[in-house]
CSV table of C-alpha atoms and ligand atoms in Angstrom, one decimal:
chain,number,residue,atom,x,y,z
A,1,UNK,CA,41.1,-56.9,-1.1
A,2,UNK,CA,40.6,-55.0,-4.2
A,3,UNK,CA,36.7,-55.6,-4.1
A,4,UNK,CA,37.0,-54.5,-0.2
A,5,UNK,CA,38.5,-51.0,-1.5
A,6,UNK,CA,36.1,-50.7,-4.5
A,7,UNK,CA,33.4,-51.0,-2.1
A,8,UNK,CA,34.8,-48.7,0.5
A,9,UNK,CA,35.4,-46.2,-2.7
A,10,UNK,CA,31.8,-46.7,-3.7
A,11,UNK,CA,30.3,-46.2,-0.1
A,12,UNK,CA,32.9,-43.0,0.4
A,13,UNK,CA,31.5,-41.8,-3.3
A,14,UNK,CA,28.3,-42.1,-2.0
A,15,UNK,CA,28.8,-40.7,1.7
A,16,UNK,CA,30.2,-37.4,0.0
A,17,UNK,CA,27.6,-37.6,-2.7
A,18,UNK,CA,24.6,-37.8,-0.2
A,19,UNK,CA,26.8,-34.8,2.1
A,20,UNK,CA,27.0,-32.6,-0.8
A,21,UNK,CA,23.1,-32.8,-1.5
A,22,UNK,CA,22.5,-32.5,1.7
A,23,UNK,CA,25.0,-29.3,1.7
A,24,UNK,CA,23.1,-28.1,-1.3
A,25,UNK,CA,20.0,-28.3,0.2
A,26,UNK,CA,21.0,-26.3,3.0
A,27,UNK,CA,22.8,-23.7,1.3
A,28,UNK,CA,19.8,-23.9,-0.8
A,29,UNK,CA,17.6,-23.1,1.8
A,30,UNK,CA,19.7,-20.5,3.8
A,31,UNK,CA,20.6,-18.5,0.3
A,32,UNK,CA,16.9,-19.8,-0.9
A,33,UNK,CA,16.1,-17.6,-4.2
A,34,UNK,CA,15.9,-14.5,-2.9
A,35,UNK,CA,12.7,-12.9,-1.7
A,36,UNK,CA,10.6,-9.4,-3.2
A,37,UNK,CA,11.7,-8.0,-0.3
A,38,UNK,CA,15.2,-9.0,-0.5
A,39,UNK,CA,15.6,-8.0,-3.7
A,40,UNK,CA,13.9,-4.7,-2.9
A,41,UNK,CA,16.1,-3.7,-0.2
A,42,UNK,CA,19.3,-4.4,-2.3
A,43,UNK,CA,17.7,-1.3,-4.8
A,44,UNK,CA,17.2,0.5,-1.4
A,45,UNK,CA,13.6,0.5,-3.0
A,46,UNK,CA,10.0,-0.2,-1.0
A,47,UNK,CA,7.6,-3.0,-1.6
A,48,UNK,CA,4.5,-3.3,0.5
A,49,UNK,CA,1.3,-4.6,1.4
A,50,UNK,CA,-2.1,-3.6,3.3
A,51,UNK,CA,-3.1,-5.8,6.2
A,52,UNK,CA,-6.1,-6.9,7.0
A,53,UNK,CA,-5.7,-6.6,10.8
A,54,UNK,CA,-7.7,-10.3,11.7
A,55,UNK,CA,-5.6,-12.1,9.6
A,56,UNK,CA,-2.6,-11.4,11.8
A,57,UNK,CA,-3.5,-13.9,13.9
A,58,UNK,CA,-2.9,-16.7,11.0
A,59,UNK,CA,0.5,-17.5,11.4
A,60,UNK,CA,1.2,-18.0,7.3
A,61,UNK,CA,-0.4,-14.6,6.6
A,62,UNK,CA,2.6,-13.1,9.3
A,63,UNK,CA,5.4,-15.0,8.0
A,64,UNK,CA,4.5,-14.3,3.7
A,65,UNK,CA,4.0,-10.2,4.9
A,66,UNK,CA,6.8,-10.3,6.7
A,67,UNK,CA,9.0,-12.9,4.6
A,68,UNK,CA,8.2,-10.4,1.3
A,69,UNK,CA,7.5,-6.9,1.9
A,70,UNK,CA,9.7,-4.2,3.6
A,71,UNK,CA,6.7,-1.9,4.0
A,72,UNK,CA,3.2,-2.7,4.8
A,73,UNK,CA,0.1,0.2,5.7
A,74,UNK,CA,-3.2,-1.3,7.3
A,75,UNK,CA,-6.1,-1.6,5.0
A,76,UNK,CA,-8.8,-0.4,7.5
A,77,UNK,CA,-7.7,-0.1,10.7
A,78,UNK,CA,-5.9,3.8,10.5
A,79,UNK,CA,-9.1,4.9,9.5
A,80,UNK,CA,-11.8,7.3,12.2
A,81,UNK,CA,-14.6,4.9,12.1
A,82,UNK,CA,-11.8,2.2,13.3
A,83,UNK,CA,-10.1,4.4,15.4
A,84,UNK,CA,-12.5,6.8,17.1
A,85,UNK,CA,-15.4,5.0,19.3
A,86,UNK,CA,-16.6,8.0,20.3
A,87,UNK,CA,-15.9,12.4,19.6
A,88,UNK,CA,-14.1,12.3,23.2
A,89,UNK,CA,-12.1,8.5,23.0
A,90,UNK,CA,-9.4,7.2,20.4
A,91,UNK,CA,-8.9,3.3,20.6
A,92,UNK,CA,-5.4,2.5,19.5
A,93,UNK,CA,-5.0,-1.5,19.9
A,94,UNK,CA,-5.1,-2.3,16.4
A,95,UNK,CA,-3.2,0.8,15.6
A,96,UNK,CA,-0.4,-0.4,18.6
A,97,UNK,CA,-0.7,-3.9,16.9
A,98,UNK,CA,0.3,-2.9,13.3
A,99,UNK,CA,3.2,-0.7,14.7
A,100,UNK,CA,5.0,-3.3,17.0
A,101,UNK,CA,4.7,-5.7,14.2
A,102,UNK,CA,6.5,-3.3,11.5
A,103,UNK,CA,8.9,-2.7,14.3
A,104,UNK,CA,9.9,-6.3,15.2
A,105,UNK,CA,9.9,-7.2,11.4
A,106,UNK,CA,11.8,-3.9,10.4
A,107,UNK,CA,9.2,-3.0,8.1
A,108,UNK,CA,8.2,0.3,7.1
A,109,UNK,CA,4.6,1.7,8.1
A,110,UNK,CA,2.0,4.2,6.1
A,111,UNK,CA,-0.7,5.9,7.9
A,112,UNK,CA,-3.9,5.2,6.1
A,113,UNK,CA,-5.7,7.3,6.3
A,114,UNK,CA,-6.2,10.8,8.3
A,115,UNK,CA,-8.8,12.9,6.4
A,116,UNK,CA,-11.7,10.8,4.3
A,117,UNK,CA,-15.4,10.9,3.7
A,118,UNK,CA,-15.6,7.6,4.2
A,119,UNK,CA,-15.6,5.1,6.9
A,120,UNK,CA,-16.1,8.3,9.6
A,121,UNK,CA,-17.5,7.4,12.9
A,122,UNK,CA,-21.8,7.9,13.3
A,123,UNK,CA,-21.3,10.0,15.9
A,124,UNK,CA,-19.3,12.5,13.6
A,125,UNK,CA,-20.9,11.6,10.0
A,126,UNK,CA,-23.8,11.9,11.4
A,127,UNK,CA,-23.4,15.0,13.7
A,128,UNK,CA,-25.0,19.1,13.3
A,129,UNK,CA,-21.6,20.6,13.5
A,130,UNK,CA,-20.2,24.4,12.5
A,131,UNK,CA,-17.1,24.9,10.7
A,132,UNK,CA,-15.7,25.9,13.6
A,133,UNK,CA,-16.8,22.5,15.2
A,134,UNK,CA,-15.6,20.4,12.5
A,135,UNK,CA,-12.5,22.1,12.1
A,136,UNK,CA,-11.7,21.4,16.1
A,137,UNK,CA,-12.6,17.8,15.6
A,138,UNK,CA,-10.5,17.3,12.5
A,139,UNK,CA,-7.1,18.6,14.4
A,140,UNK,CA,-7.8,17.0,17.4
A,141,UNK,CA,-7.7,13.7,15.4
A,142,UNK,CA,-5.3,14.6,12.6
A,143,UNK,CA,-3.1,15.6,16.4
A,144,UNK,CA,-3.3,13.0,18.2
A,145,UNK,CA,-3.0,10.1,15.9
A,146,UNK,CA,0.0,11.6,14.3
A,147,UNK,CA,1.7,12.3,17.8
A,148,UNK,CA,0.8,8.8,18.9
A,149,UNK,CA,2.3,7.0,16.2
A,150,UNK,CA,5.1,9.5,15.4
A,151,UNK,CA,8.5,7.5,15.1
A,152,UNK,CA,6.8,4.5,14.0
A,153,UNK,CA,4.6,5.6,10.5
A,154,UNK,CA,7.2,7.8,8.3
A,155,UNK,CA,4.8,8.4,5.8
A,156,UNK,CA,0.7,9.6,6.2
A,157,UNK,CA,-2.3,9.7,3.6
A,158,UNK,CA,-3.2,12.9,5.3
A,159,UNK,CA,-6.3,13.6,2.4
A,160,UNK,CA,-7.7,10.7,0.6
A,161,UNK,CA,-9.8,11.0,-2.5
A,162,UNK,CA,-11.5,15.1,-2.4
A,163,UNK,CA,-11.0,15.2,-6.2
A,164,UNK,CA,-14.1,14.6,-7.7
A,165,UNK,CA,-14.9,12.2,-10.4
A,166,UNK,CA,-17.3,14.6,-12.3
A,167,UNK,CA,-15.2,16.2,-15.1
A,168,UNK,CA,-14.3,18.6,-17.1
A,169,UNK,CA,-13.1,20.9,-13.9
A,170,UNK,CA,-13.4,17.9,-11.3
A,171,UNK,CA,-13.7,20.4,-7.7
A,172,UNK,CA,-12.8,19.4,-4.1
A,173,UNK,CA,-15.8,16.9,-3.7
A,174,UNK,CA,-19.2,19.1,-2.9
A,175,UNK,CA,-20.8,16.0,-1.6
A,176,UNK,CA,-18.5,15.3,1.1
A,177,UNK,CA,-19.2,15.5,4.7
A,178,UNK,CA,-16.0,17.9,4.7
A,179,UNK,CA,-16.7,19.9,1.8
A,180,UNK,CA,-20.2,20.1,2.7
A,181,UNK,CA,-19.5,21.1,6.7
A,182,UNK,CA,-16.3,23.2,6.6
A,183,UNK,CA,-15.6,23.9,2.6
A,184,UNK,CA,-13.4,23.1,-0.1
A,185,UNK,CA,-10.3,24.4,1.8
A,186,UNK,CA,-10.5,21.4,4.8
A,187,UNK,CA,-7.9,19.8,2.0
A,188,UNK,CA,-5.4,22.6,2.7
A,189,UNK,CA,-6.4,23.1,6.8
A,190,UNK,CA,-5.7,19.2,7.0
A,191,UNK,CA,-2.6,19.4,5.5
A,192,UNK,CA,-1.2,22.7,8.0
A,193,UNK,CA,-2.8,20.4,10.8
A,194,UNK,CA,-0.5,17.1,9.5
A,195,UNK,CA,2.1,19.4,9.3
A,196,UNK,CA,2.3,20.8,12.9
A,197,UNK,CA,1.4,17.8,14.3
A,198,UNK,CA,4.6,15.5,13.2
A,199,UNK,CA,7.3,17.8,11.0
A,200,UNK,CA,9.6,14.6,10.0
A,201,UNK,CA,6.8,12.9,8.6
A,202,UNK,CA,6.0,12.5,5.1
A,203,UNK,CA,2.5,14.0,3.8
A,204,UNK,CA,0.8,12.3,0.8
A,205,UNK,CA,-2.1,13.4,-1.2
A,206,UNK,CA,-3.9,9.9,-2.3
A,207,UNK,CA,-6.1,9.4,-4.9
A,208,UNK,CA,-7.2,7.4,-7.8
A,209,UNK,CA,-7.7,7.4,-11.7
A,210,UNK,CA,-4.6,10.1,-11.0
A,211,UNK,CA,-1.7,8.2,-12.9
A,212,UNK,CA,-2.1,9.4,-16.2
A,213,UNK,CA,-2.4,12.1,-18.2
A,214,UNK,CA,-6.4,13.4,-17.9
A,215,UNK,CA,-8.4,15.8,-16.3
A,216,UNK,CA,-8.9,14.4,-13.4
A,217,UNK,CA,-4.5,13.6,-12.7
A,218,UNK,CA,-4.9,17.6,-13.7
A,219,UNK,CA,-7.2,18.6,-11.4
A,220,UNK,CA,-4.6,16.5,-8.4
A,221,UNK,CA,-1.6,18.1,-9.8
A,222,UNK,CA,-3.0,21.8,-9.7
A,223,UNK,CA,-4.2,21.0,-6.2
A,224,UNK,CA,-0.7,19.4,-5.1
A,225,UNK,CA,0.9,22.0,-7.3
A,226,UNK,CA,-0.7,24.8,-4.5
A,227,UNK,CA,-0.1,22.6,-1.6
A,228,UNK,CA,3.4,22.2,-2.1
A,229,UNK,CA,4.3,26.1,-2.6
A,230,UNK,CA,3.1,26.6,0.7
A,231,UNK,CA,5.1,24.0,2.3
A,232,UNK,CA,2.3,21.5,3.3
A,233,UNK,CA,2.5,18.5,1.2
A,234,UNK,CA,5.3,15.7,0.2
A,235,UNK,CA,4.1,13.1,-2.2
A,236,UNK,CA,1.4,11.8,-4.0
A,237,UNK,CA,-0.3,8.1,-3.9
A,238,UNK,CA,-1.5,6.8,-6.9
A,239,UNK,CA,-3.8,4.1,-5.8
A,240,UNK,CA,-4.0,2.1,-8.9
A,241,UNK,CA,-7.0,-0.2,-8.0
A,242,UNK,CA,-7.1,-1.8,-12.0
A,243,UNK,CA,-8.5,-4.2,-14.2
A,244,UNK,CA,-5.4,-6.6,-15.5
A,245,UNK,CA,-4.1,-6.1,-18.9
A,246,UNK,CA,-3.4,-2.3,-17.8
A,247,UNK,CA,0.4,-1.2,-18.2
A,248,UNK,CA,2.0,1.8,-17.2
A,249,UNK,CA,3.1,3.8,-20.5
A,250,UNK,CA,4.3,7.1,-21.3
A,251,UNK,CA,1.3,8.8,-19.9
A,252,UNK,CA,2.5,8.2,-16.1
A,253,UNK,CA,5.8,8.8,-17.2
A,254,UNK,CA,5.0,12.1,-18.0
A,255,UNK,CA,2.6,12.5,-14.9
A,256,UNK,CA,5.7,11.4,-12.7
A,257,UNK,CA,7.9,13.6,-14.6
A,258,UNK,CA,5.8,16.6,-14.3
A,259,UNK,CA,5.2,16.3,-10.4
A,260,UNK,CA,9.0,15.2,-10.0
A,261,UNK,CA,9.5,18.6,-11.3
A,262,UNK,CA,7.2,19.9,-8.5
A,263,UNK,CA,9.7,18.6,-5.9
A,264,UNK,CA,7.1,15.8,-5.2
A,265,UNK,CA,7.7,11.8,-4.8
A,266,UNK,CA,4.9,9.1,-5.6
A,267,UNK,CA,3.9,5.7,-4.1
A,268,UNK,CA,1.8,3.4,-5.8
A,269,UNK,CA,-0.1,2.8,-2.8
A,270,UNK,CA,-2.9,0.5,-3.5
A,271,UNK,CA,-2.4,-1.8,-6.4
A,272,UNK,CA,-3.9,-4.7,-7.6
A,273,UNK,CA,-4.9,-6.0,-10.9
A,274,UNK,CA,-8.3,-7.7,-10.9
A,275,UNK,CA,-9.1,-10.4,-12.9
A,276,UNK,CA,-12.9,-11.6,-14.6
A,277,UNK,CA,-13.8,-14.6,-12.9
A,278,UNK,CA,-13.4,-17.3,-14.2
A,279,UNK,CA,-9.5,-17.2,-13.5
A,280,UNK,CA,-7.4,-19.1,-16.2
A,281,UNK,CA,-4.0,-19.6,-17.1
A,282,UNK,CA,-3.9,-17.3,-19.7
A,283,UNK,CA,-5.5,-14.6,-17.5
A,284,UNK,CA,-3.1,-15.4,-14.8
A,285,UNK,CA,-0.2,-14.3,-17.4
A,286,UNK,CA,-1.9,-11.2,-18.9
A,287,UNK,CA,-2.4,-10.3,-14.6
A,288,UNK,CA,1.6,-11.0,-14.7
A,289,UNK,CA,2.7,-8.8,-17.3
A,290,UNK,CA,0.6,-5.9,-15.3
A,291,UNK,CA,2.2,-6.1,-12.4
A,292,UNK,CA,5.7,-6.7,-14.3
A,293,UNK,CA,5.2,-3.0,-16.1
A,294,UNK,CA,4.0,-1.2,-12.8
A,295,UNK,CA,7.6,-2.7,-11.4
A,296,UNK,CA,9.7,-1.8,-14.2
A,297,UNK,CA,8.0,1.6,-14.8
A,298,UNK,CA,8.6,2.4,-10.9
A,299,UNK,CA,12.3,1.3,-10.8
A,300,UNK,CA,12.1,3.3,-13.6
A,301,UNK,CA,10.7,6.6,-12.1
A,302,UNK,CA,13.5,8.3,-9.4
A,303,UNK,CA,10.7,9.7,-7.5
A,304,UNK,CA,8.7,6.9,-7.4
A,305,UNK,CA,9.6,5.7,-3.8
A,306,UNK,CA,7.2,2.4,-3.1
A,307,UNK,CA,5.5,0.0,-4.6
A,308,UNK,CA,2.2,-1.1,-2.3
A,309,UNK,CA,-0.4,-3.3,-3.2
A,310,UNK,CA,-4.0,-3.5,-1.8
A,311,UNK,CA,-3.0,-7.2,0.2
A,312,UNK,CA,-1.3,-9.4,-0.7
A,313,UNK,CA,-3.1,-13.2,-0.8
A,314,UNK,CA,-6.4,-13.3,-3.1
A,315,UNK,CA,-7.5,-14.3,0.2
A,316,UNK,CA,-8.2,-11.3,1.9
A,317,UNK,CA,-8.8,-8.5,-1.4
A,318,UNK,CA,-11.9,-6.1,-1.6
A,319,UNK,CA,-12.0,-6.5,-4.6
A,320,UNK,CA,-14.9,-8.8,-4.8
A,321,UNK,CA,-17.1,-6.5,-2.7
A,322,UNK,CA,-16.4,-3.8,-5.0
A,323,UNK,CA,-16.0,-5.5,-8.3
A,324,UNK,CA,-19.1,-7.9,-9.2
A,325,UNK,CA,-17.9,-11.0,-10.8
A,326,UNK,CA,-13.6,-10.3,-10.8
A,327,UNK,CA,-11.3,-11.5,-7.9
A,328,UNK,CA,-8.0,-12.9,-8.3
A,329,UNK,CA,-6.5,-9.3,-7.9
A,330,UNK,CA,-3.2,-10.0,-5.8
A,331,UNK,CA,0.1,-11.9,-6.1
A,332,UNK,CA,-0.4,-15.0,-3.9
A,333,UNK,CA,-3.4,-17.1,-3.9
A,334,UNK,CA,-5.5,-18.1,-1.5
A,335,UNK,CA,-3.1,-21.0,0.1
A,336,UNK,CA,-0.3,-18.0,0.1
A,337,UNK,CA,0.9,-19.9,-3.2
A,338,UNK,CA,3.1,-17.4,-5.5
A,339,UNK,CA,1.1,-16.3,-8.6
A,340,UNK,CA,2.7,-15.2,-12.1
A,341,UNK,CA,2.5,-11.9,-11.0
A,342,UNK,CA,4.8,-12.6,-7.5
A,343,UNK,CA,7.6,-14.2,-10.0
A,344,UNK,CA,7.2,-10.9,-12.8
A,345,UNK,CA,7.7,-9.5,-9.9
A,346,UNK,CA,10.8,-10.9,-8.6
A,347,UNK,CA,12.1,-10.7,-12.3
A,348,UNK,CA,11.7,-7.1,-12.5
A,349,UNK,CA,13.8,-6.7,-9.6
A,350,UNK,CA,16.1,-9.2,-10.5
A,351,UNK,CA,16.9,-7.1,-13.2
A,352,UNK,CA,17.1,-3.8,-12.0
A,353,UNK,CA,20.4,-2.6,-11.8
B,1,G3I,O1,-16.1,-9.0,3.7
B,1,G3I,C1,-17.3,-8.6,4.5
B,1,G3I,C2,-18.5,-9.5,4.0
B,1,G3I,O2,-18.2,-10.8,4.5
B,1,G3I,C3,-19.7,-9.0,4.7
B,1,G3I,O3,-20.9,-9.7,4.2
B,1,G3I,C4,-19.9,-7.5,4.4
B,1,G3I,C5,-21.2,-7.0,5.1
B,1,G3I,O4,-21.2,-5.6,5.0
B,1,G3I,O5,-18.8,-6.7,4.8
B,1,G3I,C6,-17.6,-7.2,4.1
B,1,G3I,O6,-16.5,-6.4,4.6
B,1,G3I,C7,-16.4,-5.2,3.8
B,1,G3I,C8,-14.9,-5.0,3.5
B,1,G3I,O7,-14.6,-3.8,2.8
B,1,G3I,C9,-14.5,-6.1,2.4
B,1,G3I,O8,-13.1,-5.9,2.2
B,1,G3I,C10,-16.8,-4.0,4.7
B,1,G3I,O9,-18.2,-4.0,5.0
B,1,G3I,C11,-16.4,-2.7,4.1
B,1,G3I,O10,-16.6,-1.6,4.9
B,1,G3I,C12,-14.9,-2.7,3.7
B,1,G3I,O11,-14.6,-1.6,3.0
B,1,G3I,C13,-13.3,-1.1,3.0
B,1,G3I,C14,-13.4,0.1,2.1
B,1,G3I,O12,-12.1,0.7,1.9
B,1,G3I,C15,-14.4,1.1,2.6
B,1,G3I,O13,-14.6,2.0,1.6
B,1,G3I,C16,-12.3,-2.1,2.4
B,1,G3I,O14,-12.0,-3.2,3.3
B,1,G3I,C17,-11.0,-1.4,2.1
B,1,G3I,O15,-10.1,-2.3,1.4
B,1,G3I,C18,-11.3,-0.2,1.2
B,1,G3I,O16,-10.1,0.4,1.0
B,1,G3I,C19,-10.2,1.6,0.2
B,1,G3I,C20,-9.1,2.6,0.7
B,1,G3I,O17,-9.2,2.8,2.0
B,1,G3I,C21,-9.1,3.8,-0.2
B,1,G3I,N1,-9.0,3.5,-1.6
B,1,G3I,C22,-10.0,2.6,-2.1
B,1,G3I,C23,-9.9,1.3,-1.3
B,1,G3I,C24,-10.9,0.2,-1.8
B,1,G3I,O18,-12.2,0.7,-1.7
């Protein structure tokens, strides 16, 4: 009798035993350890990603965009080479594609990017065109892209990049197509045109090698600085395309203070760290604590609304077209495996307040 209960106590210990795992697990997996983009949301902060349009078809590349960011911007396909065939058509699938999946998955969307003098269509690029001309063509897009996507991207790169490198005094770009064909004030006519077109959207300036303290983050602030007085801009992207090992210091800080003062918010809104190839362990660490001090110096920062990196899976990264010899820029290899970075990342957040 007795060894009949012992054994019926030993099989209930172990019933309840293997239930509670098994309760554990599930709980486990329904709670899970909470995502970036969980842990983003709870700080009412943004965390996003480009997309490379082709890999939205891959059914892992969906689910870790979705899964981990609240925002996300497409890395090529807002642009007028992707989006204008020809001076009199616009072709809007992919740009109807990325906005009905930040819709269903809740997420945030950037317009990337209006004004450029890059990636333009032939047809325009390579064109004989008065001011006049140009002028016409640049509201008719700036028009009716915005109007077609208005309620679905909050925020717009309207210019990207008219600083120039070239120091001490660094002008609106005198080798761009826009400089060159209507003058240095197409920065300011895009902005009035981005402005009429959708007045609830959110106008950035974007540039890079403009998060510190130099003569070229001078040359953006001055420019901003004359924007914003007459209404016409919001924010400012700091791209941050950089070589791991960076950190953000005291110089940004006093970069984000200064344009905070300006009435202006920033997005980081192309990051990625890249890495010398051969990628090692120790390299993989050094990557982590760059992404950790971008996080912490933007939860830091209250006008410093979004954290956006440049993709998301070393998969799909420019970086190795650009950069000879580095890779390894992002925070998920190429299997969508989390890198150091991805966990600095979640313990940033984890420690925000
Ligand atoms: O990957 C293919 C390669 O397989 C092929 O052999 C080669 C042939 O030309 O093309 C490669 O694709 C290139 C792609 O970058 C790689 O990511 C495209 O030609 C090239 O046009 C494309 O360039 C884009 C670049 O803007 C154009 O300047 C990048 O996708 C895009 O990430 C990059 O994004 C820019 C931002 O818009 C503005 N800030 C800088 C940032 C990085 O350059």
């Amino acid at each position: 009798m007795f060894v009949q209960r012992w054994n019926r106590t030993l099989l209930t210990g172990a019933f309840l035993g293997a239930v509670g795992l098994l309760m554990n697990a599930r709980a486990g997996e329904a709670s899970g350890t909470p995502t970036l983009r969980e842990l983003a949301q709870q700080r009412g902060f943004r965390i996003g990603a480009a997309v490379a349009m082709p890999l939205l078809d891959n059914a892992e590349y969906r689910q870790t965009l979705s899964r981990e960011f609240n925002l996300c911007v497409a890395e090529n396909a807002f642009k007028m080479e992707s989006l204008r065939p020809a001076r009199d058509r616009f072709d809007f699938q992919q740009v109807d594609r990325l906005c009905a999946f930040a819709q269903t998955n809740r997420m945030k969307l950037r317009g990337h990017t209006l004004v450029w003098h890059q990636q333009m269509p032939w047809w325009l690029s390579q064109g004989h065109w008065t001011r006049d001309e140009a002028l016409g063509i640049m509201k008719d897009h700036i028009t009716t892209v915005m109007q077609h996507c208005q309620g679905k991207v909050y925020a717009w790169d309207v210019v990207n990049e008219a600083i120039s490198d070239q120091g001490p005094d660094h002008p609106i770009r005198p080798d761009s197509f826009w400089t060159r064909v209507v003058g240095a004030d197409y920065v300011e006519k895009a902005f009035e045109f981005a402005r009429a077109a959708d007045p609830q959207a959110i106008l950035y300036y974007n540039d890079y090698s403009n998060e510190g303290m130099d003569s070229k983050s001078e040359a953006v602030f001055q420019l901003v600085k004359r924007l914003k007085a007459k209404g016409l801009v919001d924010a400012v992207g700091w791209q941050c395309h950089l070589a791991s090992g960076w950190k953000a210091g005291a110089a940004q800080a006093r970069n984000a203070e200064r344009l905070a003062k300006l009435g202006l918010d920033i997005s980081i809104t192309e990051l990625d760290f890249r890495i010398s190839l051969p990628v090692t362990p120790k390299k993989l660490q050094t990557q982590a604590e760059s992404y950790r001090s971008v996080m912490r110096f933007c939860l830091s920062q209250p006008n410093i609304k979004a954290l956006v990196m440049w993709g998301f899976t070393d998969k799909s990264s420019c970086v190795p077209y650009f950069f000879k010899g580095a890779g390894a820029a992002l925070i998920f290899d190429e299997q969508y495996q989390p890198k150091p970075a991805y966990e600095a990342l979640r313990e940033e957040l984890t420690k925000a307040k």
